[in-house]
PDB file of C-alpha atoms in Angstrom:
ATOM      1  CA  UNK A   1       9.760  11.140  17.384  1.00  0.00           C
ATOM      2  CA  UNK A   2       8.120  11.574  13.961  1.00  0.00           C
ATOM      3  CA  UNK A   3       9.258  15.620  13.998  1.00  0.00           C
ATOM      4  CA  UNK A   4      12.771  14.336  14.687  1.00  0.00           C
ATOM      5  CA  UNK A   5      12.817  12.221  12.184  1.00  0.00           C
ATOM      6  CA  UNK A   6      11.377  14.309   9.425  1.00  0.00           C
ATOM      7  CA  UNK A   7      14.066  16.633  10.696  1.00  0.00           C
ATOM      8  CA  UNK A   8      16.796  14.457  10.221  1.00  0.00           C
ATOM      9  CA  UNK A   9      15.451  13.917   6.666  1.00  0.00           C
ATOM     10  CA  UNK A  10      15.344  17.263   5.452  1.00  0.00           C
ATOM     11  CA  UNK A  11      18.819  17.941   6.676  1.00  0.00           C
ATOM     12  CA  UNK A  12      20.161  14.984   4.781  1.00  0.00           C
ATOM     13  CA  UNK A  13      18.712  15.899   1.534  1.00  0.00           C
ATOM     14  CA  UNK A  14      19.863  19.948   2.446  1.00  0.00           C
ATOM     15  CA  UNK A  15      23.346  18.662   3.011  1.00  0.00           C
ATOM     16  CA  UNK A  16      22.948  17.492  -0.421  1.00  0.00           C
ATOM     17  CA  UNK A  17      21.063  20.925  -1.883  1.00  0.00           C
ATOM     18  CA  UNK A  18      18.225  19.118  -2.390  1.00  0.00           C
ATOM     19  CA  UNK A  19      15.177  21.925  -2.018  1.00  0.00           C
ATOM     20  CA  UNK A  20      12.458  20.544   0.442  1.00  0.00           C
ATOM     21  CA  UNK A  21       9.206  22.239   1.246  1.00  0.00           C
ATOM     22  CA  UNK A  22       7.108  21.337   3.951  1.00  0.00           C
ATOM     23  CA  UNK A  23       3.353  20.504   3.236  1.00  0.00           C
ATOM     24  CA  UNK A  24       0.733  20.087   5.010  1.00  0.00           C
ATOM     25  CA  UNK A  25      -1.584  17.014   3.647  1.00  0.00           C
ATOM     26  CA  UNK A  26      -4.240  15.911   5.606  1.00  0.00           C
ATOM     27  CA  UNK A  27      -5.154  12.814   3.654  1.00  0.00           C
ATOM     28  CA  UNK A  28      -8.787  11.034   3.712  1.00  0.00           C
ATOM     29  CA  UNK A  29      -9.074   7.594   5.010  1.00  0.00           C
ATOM     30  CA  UNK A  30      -9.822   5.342   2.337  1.00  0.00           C
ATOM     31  CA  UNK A  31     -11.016   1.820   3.491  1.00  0.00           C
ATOM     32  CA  UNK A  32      -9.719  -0.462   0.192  1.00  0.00           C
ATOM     33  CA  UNK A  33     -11.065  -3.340   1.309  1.00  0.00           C
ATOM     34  CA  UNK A  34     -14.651  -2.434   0.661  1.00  0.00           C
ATOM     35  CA  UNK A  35     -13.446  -2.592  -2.874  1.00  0.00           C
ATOM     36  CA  UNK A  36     -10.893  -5.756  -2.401  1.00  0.00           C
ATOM     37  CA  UNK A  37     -13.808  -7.910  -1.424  1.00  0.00           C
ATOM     38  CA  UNK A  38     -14.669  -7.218  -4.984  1.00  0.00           C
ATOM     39  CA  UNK A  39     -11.742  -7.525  -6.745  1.00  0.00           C
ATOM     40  CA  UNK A  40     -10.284 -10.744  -4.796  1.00  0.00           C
ATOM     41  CA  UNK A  41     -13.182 -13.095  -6.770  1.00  0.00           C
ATOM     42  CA  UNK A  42     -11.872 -11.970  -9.838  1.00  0.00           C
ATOM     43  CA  UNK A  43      -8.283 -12.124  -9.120  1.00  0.00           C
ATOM     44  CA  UNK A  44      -7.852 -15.522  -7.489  1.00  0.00           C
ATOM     45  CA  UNK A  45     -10.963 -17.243 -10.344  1.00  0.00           C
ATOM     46  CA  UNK A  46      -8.308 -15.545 -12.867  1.00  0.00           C
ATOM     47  CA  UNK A  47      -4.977 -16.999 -11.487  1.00  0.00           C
ATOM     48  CA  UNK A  48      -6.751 -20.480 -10.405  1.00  0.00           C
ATOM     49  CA  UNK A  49      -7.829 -20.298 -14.232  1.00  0.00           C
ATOM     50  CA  UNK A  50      -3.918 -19.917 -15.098  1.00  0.00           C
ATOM     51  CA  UNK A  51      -2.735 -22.946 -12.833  1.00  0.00           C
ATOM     52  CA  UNK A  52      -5.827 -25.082 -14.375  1.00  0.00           C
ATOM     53  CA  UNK A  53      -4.574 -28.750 -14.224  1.00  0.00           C
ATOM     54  CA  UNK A  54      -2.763 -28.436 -11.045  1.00  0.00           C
ATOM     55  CA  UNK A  55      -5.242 -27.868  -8.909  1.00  0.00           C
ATOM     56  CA  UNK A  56      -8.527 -29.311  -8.177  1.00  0.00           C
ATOM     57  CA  UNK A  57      -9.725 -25.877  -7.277  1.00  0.00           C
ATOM     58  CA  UNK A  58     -11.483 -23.655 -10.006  1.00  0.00           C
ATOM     59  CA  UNK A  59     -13.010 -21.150  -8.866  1.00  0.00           C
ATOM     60  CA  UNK A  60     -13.532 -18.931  -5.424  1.00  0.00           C
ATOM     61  CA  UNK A  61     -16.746 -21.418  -5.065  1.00  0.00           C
ATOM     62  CA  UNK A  62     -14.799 -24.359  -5.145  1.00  0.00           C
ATOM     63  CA  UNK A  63     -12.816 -23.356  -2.273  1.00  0.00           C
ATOM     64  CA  UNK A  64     -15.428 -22.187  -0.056  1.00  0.00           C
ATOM     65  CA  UNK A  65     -17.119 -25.684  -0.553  1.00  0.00           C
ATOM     66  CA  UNK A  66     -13.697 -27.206  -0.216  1.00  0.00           C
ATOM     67  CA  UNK A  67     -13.468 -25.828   3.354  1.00  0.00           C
ATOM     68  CA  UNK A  68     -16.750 -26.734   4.621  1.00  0.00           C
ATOM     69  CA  UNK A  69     -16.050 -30.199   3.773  1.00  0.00           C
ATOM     70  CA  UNK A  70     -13.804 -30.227   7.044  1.00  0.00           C
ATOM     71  CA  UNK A  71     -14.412 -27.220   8.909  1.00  0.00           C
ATOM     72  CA  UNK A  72     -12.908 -28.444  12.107  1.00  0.00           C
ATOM     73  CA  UNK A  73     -10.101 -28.569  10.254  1.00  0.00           C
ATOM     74  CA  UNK A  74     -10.190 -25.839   7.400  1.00  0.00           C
ATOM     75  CA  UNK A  75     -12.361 -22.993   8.651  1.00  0.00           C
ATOM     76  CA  UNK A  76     -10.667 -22.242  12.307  1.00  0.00           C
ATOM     77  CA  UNK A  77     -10.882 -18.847  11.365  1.00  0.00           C
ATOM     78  CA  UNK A  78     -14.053 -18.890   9.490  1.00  0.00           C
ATOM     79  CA  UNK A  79     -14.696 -17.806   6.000  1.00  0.00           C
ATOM     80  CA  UNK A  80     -16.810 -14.692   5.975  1.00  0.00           C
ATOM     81  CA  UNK A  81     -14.147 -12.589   3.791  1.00  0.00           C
ATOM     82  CA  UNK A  82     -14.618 -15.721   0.924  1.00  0.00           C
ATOM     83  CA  UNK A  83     -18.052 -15.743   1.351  1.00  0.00           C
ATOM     84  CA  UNK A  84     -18.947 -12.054   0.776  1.00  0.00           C
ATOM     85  CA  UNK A  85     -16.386 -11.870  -2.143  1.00  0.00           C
ATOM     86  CA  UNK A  86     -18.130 -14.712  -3.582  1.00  0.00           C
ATOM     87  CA  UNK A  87     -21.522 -13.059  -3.492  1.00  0.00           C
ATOM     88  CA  UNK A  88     -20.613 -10.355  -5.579  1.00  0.00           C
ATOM     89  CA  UNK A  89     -21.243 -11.352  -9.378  1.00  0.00           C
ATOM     90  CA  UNK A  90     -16.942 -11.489 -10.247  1.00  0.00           C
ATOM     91  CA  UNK A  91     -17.325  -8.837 -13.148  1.00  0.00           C
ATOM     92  CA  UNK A  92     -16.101  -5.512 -11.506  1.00  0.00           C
ATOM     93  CA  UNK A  93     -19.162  -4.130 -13.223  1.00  0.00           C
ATOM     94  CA  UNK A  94     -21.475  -3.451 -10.083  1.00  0.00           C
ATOM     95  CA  UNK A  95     -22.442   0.123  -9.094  1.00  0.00           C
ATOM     96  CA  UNK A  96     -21.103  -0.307  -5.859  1.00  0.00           C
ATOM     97  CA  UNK A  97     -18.102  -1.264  -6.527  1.00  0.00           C
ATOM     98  CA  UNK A  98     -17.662   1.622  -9.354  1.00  0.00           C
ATOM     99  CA  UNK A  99     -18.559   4.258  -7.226  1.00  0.00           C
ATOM    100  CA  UNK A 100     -16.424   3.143  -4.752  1.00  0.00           C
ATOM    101  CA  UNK A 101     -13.619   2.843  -6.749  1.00  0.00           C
ATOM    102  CA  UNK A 102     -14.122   5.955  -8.590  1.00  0.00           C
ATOM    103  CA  UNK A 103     -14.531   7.861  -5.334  1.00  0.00           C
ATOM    104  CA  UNK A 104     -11.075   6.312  -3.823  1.00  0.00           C
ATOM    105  CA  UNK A 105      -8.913   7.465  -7.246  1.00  0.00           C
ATOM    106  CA  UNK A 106     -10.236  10.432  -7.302  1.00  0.00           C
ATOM    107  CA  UNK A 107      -8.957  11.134  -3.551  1.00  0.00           C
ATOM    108  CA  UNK A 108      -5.638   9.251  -4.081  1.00  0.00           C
ATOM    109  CA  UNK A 109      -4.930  11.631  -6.927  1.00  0.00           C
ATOM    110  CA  UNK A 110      -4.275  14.104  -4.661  1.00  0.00           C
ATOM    111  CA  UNK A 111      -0.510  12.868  -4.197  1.00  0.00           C
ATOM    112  CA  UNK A 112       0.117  12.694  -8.186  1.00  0.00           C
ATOM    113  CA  UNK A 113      -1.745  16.587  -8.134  1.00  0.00           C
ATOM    114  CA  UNK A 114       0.281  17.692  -5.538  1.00  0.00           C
ATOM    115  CA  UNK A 115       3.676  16.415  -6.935  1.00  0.00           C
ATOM    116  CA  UNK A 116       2.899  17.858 -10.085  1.00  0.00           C
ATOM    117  CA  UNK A 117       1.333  21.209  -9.159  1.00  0.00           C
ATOM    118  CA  UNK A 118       3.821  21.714  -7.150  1.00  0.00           C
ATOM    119  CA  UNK A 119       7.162  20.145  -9.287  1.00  0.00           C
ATOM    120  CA  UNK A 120       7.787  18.134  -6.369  1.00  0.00           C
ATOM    121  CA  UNK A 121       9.852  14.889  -6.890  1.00  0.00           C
ATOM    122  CA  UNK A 122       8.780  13.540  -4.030  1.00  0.00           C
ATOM    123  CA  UNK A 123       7.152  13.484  -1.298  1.00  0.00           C
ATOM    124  CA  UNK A 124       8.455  12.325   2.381  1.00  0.00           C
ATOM    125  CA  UNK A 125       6.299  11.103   5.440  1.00  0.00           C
ATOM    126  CA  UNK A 126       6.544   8.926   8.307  1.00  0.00           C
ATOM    127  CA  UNK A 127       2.585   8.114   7.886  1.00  0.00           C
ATOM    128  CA  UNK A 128       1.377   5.841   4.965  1.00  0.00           C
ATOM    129  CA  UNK A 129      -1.806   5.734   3.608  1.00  0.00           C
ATOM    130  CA  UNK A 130      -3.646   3.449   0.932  1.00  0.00           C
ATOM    131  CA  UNK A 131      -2.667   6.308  -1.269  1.00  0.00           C
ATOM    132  CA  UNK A 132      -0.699   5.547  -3.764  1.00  0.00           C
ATOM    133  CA  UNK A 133      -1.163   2.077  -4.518  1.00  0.00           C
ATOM    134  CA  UNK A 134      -4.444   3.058  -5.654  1.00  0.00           C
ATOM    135  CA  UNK A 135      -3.359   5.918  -7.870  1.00  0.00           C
ATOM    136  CA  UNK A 136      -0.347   3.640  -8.832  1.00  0.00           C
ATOM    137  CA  UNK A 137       2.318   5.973  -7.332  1.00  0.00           C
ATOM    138  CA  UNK A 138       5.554   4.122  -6.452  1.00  0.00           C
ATOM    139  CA  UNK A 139       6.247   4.177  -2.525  1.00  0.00           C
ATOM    140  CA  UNK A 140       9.236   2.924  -0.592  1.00  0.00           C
ATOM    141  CA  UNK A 141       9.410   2.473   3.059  1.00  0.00           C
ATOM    142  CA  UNK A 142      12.639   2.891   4.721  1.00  0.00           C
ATOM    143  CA  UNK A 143      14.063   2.603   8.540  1.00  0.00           C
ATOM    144  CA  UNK A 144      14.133   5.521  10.334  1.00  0.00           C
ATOM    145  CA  UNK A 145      14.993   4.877  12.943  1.00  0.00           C
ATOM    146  CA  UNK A 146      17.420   1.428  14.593  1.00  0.00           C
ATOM    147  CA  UNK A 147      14.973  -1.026  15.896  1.00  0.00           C
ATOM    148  CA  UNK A 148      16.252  -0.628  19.474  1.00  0.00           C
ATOM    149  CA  UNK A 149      12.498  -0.753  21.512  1.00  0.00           C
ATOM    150  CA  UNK A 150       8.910  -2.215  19.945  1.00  0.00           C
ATOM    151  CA  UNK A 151       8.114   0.774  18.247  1.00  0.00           C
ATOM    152  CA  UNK A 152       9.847   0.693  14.514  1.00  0.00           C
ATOM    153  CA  UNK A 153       9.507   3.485  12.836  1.00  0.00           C
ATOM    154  CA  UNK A 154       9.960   4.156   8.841  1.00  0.00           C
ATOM    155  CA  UNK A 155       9.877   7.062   6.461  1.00  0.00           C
ATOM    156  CA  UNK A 156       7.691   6.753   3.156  1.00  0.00           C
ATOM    157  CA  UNK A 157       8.819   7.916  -0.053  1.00  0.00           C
ATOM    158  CA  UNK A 158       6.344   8.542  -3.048  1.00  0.00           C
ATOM    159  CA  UNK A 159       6.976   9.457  -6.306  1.00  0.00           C
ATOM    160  CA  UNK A 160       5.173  10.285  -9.463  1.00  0.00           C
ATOM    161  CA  UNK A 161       4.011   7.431 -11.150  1.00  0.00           C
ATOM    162  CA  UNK A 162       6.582   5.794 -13.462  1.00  0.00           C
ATOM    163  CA  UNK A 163       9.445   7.698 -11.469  1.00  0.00           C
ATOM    164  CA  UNK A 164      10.472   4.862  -9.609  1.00  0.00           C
ATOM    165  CA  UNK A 165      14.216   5.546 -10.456  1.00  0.00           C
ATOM    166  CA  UNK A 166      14.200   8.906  -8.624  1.00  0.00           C
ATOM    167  CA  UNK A 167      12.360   7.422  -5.594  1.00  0.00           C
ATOM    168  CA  UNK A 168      14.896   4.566  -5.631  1.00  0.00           C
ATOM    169  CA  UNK A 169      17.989   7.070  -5.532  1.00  0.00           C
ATOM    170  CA  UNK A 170      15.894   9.444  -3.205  1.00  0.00           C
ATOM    171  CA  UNK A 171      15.354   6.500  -0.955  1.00  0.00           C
ATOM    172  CA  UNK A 172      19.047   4.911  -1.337  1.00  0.00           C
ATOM    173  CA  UNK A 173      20.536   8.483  -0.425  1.00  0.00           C
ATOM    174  CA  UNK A 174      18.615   8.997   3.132  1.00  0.00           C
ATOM    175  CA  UNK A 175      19.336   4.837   3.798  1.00  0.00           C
ATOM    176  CA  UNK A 176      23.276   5.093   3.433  1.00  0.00           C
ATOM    177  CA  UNK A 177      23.187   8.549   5.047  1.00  0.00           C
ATOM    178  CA  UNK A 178      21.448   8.181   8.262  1.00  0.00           C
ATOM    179  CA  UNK A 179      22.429   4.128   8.207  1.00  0.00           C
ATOM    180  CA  UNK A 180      19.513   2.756  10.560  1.00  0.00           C
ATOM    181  CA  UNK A 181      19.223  -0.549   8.907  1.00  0.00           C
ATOM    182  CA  UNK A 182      20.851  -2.139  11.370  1.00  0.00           C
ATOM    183  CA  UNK A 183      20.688  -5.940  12.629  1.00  0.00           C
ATOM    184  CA  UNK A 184      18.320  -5.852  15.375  1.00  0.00           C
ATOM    185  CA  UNK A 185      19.881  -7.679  18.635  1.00  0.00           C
ATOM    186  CA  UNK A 186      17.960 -11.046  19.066  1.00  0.00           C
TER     187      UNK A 186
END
C-alpha cells in the first residue's frame, strides 16, 4: 500500500515535470522524550510564569503537590512523567541532557544534508520520524489515501528549513490532484 502510494505521488508531480529521485534513507530512531522530560520543567515553569496572577500554580512543583492533595481524584493516571521532569534541575544545562540533544541534531541533520547535497526541494515519505522537528525542518502530512477501513494512511512532506512556502504548494498540488480528503462515512 505504501509502494502504491509513493507511486501515485511521483506520477502526480511527473505529470507536472517535476524531477523526483528515489532515495533510500534509513533513518535512526530517535527517542525525544528522553530529552522532553527535560525540557517540559522549563517550558510549562516559563509559561505558568507568563499567566502569573491567574493561576495559583507556579511552578512544575506546585502542581505535583497540587495533585497529591486529592489523588483519588487527580492522579488516576499517576504522575511519574511530572515527577521525573521535576527532578531534573530546570536549566537545560545538565550533561545528559546536552549530549542527548546534541546527539539527536546531529542525526536529524541528515534530512537538511540530504536536501541540500542533493538540491532536493523536498522530500516525500509515507513514514515520519522525529526528524525534522528537531532539526526545525517544516513537515506536512497529507491523506493518501480515503479513509475507507481503520488503517489511514498519509504522505509526509519535508522541506528545507524556512521553505515552508514550497512545501505548502508541494503539498497543496498532490492534495487537489489525487483528492483523498474526503468526508469519512460516519
Amino acid at each position: 500500500e505504501e509502494r502504491l502510494i509513493l507511486n501515485e505521488a511521483k506520477a502526480v508531480f511527473q505529470q507536472a515535470h517535476v524531477q523526483v529521485d528515489e532515495v533510500l534513507f534509513e533513518p535512526k530512531p530517535i527517542y525525544n522524550d528522553k530529552t522532553l522530560l527535560y525540557e517540559f520543567k522549563v517550558a510549562l515553569n516559563a509559561f505558568l510564569d507568563e499567566v502569573k496572577g491567574y493561576t495559583k500554580m507556579t511552578s512544575l512543583a506546585d502542581i505535583i503537590a497540587f495533585n497529591k492533595e486529592d489523588p483519588e481524584r487527580r492522579l488516576k493516571y499517576g504522575q511519574s512523567i511530572l515527577e521525573v521532569s521535576e527532578a531534573t534541575l530546570g536549566t537545560l544545562e545538565e550533561e545528559a541532557y546536552v549530549t542527548l540533544r546534541t546527539e539527536y541534531r546531529n542525526e536529524a541533520e541528515r534530512f537538511q544534508s540530504l536536501l541540500e547535497d542533493n538540491h532536493y526541494d523536498a522530500l516525500i515519505s509515507t513514514r515520519r520520524t522525529s526528524y525534522a522537528p528537531i532539526a526545525g525542518n517544516p513537515s506536512i502530512n497529507v491523506p493518501a489515501k480515503a479513509l475507507i477501513d481503520t488503517t489511514p494512511r498519509s504522505i509526509v512532506f519535508v522541506g528545507k528549513r524556512f521553505d515552508d512556502a514550497l512545501l505548502i504548494a508541494l503539498a497543496h498540488h498532490y492534495e487537489i490532484h489525487t483528492k483523498k480528503r474526503i468526508p469519512p462515512t460516519l
